Coordinates of C-alpha atoms in Angstrom, one line a residue:
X10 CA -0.6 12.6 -11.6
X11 CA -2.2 9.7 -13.6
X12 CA -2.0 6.0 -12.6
X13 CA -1.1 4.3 -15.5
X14 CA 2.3 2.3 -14.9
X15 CA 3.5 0.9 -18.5
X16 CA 3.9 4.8 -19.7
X17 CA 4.0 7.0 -16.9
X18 CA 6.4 6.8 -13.7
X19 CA 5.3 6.0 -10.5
X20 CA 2.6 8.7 -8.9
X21 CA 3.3 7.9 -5.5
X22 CA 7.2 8.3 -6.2
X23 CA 6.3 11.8 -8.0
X24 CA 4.0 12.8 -5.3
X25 CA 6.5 12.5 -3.0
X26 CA 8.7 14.6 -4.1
X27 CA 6.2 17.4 -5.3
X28 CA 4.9 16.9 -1.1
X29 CA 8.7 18.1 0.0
X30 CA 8.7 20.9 -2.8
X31 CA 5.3 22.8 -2.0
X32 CA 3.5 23.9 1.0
X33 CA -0.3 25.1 0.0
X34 CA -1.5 23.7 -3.2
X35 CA -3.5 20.2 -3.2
X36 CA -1.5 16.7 -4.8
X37 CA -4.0 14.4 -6.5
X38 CA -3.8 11.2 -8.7
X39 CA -6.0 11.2 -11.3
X40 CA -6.9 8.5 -11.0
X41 CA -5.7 5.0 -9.5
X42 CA -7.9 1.6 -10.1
X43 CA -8.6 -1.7 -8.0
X44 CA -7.5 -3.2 -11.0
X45 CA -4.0 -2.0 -10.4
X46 CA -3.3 -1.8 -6.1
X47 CA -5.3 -3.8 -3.6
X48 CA -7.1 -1.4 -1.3
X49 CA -4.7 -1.8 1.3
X50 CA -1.9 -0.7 -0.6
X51 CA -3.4 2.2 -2.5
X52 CA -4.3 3.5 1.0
X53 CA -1.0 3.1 2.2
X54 CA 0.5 5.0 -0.5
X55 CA -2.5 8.1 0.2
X56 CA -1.9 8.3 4.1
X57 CA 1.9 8.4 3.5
X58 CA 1.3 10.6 1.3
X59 CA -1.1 12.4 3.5
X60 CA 1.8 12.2 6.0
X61 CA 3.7 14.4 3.8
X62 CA 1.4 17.1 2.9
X63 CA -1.3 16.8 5.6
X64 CA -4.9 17.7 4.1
X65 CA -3.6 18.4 0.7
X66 CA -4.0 14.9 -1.0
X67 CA -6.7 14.2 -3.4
X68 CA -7.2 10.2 -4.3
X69 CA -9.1 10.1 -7.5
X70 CA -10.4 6.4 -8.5
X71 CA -11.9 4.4 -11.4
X72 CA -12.2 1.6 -13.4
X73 CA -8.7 1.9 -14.8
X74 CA -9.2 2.6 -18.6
X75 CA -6.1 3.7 -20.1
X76 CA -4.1 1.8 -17.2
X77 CA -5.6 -1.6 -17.9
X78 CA -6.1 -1.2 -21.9
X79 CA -2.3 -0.1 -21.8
X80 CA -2.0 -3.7 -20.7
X81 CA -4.5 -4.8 -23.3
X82 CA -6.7 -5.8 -20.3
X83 CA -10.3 -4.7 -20.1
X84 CA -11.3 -1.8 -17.2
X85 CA -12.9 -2.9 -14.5
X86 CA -16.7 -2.5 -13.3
X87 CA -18.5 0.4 -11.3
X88 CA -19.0 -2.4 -8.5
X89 CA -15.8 -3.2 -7.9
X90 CA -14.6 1.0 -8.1
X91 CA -17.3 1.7 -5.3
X92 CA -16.0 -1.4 -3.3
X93 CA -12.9 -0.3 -3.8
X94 CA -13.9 3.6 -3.5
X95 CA -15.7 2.6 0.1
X96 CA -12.7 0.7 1.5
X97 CA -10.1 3.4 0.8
X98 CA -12.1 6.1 2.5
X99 CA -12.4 3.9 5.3
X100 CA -8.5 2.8 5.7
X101 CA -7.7 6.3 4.8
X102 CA -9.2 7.8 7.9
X103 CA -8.5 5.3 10.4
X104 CA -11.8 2.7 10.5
X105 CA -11.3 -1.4 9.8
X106 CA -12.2 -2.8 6.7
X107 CA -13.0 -6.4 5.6
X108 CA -10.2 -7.5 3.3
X109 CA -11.2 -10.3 1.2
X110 CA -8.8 -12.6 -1.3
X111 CA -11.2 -15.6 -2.3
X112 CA -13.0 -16.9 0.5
X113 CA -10.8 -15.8 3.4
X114 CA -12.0 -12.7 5.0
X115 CA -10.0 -10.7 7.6
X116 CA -11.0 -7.3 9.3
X117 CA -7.7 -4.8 8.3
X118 CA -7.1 -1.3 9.7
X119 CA -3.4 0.5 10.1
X120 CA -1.8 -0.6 13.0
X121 CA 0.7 2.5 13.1
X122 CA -0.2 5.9 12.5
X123 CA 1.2 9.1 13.3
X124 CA 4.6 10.2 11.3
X125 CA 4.6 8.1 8.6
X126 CA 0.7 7.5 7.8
X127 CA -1.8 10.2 8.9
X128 CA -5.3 8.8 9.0
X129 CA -6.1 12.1 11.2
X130 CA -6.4 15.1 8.2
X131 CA -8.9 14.1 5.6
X132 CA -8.2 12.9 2.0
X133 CA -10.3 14.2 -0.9
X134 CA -12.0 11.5 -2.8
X135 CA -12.7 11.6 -6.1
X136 CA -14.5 9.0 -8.9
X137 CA -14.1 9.1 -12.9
X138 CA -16.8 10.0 -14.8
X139 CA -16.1 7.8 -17.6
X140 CA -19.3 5.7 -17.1
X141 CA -21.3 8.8 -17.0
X142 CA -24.4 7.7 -14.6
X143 CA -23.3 5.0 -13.4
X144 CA -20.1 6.8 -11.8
X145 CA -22.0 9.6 -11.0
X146 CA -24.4 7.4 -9.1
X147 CA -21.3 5.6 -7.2
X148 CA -19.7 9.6 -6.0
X149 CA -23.1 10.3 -4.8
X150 CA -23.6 6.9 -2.8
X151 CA -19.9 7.7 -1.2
X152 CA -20.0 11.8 -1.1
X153 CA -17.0 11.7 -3.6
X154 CA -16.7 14.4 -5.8
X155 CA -16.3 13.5 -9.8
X156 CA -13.1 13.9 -12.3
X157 CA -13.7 13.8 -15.9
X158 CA -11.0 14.1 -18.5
X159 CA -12.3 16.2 -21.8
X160 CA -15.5 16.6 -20.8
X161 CA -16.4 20.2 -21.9
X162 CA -20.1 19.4 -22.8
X163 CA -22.0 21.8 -19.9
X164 CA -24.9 19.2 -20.6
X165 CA -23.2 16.8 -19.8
X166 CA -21.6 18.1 -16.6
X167 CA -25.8 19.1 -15.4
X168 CA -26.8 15.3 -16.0
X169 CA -23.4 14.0 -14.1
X170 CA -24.3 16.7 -11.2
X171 CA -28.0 15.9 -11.3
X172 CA -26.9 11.7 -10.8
X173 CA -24.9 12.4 -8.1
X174 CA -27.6 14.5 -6.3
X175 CA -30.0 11.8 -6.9
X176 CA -27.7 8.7 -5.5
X177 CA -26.7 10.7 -2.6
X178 CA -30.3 11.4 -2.1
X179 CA -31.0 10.3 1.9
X180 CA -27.5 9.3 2.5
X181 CA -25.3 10.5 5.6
X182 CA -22.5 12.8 4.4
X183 CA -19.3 14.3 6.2
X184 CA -20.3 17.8 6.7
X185 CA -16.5 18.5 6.2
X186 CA -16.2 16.1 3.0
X187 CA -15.2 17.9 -0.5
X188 CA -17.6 17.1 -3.7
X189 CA -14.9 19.2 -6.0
X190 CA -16.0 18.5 -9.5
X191 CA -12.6 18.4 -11.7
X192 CA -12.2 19.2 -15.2
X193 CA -8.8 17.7 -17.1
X194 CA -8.4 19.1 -20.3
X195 CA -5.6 21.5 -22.8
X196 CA -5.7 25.3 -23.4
X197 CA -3.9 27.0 -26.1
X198 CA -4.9 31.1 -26.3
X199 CA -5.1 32.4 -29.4
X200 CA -2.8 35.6 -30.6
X201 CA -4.4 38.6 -33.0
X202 CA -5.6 36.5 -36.3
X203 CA -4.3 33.2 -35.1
X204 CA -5.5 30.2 -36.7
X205 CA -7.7 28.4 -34.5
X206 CA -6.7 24.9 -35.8
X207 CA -2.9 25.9 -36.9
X208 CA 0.4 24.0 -35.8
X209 CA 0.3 25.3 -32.7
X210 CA -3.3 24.9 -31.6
X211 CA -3.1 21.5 -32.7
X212 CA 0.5 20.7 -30.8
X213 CA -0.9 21.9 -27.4
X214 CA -4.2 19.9 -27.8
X215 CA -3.0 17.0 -30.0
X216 CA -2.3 15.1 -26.9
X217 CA -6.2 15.1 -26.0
X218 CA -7.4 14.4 -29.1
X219 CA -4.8 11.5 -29.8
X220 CA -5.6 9.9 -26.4
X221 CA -9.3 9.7 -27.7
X222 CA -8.7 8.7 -30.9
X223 CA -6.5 5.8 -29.8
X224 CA -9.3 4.4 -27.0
X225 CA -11.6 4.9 -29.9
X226 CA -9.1 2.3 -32.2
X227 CA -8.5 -0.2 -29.4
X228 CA -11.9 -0.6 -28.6
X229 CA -13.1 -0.8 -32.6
X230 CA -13.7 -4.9 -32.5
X231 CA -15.9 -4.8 -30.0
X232 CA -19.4 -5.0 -30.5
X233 CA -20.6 -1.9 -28.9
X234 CA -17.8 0.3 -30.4
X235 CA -16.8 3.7 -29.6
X236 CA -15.8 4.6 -32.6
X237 CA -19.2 4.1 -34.0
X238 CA -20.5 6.7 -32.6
X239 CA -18.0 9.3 -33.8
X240 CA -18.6 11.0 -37.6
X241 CA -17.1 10.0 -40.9
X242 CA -14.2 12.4 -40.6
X243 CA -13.8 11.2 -36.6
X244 CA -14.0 7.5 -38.0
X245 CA -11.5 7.7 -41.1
X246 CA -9.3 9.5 -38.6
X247 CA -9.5 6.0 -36.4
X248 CA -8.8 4.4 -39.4
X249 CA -5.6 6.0 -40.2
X250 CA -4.2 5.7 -36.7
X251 CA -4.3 2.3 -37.1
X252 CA -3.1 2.2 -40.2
X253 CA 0.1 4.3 -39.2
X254 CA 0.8 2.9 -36.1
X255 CA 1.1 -0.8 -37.9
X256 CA -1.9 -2.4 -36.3
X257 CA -5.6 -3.2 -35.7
X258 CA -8.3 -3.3 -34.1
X259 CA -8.6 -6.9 -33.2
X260 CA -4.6 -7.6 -32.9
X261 CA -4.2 -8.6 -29.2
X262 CA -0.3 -6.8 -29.4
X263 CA -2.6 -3.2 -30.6
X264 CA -2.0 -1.9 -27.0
X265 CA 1.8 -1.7 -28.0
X266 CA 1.6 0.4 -31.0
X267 CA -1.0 2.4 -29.8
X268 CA -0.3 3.5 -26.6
X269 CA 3.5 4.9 -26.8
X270 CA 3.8 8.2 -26.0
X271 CA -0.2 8.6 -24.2
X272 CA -1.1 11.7 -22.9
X273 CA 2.8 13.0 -24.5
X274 CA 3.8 15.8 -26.9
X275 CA 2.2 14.6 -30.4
X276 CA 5.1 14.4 -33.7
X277 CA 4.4 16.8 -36.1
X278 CA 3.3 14.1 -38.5
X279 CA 0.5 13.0 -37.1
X280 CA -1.1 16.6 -36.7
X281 CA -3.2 16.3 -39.4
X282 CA -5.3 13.3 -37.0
X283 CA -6.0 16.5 -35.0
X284 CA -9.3 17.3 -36.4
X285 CA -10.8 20.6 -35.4
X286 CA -14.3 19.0 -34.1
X287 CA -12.4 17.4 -31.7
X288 CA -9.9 19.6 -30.9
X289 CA -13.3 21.9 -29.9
X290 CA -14.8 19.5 -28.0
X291 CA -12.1 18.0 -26.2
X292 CA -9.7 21.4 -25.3
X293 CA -10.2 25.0 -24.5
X294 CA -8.7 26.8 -28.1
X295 CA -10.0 30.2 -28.4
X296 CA -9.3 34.2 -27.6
X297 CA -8.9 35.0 -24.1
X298 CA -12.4 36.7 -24.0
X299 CA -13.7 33.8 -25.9
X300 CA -12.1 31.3 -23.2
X301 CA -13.3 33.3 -19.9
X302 CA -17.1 32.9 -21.7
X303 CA -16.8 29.3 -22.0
X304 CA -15.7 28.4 -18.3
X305 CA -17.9 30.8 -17.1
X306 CA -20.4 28.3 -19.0
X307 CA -18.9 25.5 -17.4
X308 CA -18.1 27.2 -13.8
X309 CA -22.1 27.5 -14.2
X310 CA -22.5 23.7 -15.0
X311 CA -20.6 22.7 -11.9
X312 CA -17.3 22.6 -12.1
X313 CA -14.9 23.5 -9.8
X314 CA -11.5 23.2 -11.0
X315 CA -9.5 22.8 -14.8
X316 CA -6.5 20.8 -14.8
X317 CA -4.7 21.9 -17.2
X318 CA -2.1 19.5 -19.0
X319 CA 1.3 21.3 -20.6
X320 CA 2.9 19.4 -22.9
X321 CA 5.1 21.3 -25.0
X322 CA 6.6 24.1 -22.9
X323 CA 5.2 24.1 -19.1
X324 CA 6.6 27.3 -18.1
X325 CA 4.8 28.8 -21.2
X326 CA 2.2 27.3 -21.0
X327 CA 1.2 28.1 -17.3
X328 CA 2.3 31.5 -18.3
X329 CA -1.1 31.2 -20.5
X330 CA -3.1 30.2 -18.0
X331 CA -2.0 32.5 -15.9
X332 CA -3.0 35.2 -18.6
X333 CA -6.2 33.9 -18.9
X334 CA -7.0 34.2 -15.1
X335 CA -5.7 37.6 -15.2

């Protein structure tokens, strides 16, 4: 479930419920922020959580990007994500923390565990990649395992892999601690002769693509842009979001027009900002042979699991997956 409260409900609320409904498979939030719960809270809401569906609960954790710039606040920094990283691992299995609001310092730990916070079954910890290195470098320092949302680039995934490796290098670990890597990302199959970048390979991905294209138009006045280092057709693609959603890049109300709808089913008019060199780096389109081949290539970079966003029809959509695995 993603953290970002001014589009998407309450994770913790969702959890809950999806905690009561299953038995085996694992309930993660991808991912939450110190920018949006103080550590104490955050750890509450894992250990209930954990309470719930003992040993299935995965906390994922980063600087907040779509959650703060759906604010129109700025992320957070790697520093304060491992601070905040270090203190939920510690909360979440039982140890005492330092808890710090300006210069008053207290030592915090639960003071109640059992039915309604279990501190005893571990939680899964995962950190964003979204600062490449630098978060590799911070799940490596805290034997966290790494969440990345579009990244299909097996290159990539190496370099993350081979950061982590050489943070953690020296450092104690948990034998019994998880480094999952996670892959978020879309899949549409294609049928016999299907156009690869038709209606419906662009409506099953489009969600991706937009979500990229809309952090790459919010962050356009700043001096290091994103958008930058896209191509022409990526960058005129920018342009016309913008455009069509009323807005631009240095309006300080932009994070209201461009952030309706993130991560939802795209309207048909704005397929056409769908462009197929993102659609191929951002989402799995392709045959089912073609597919198995290219997580093969990723399984082989590192990663353990796809999370695989439905958007249009879930049933369907899972059925697909489903086929794939088949």
């Amino acid at each position: 479930m993603n953290d970002t409260p001014m589009v998407h409900g309450d994770p913790f609320v969702a959890l809950g419920l999806c905690a009561k409904a299953t038995s085996r498979i694992r309930l993660g939030i991808g991912v939450t922020s110190p920018a949006l719960r103080s550590a104490p809270a955050a750890a509450s809401g894992f250990a209930s959580l954990n309470a719930l569906a003992p040993g299935r609960i995965i906390c994922g954790v980063g600087t907040g990007n779509s959650a703060r710039r759906t604010l129109g606040m700025r992320p957070t920094t790697a520093a304060m994500m491992e601070n905040f990283t270090a203190a939920l691992q510690d909360l979440c299995a039982g140890r005492t923390i330092e808890y710090r609001e300006g210069d008053r310092v207290r030592d915090v730990r639960f003071l109640h565990t059992g039915a309604q916070v279990n501190t005893a079954d571990p939680v899964e910890f995962v950190v964003a990649a979204l600062l490449g290195p630098k978060a590799a470098a911070v799940a490596g320092r805290r034997g966290t395992g790494l969440i990345s949302f579009g990244l299909l680039d097996p290159t990539a995934w190496h370099a993350l892999h081979d950061a982590r490796r050489q943070a953690a290098h020296g450092t104690p670990r948990d034998p019994g601690s998880r480094t999952d890597s996670y892959l978020v990302t879309a899949l549409h199959i294609l049928d016999e002769d299907e156009d690869p970048h038709g209606d419906a390979a662009r409506d099953a991905t489009g969600h991706i693509v937009l979500s990229l294209l809309a952090f790459a138009a919010d962050t356009a006045g700043d001096a290091r842009a994103f958008a930058e280092q896209l191509g022409p057709e990526e960058r005129e693609a920018v342009r016309r979001l913008l455009d069509r959603r009323g807005t631009t890049a240095t309006a300080p109300d932009r994070h209201t027009k461009l952030y309706p709808n993130y991560l939802g089913r795209i309207a048909p008019e704005d397929r056409d900002l769908i462009l197929p060199s993102l659609m191929n780096t951002l989402a799995l389109v392709g045959t089912r042979d073609d597919l198995r081949a290219r997580i093969a290539t990723l399984e082989q970079a590192g990663i353990d699991e796809l999370l695989i966003q439905p958007v249009i029809d879930p049933p369907t959509e899972i059925a697909q997956f489903a086929k794939l695995l088949t």
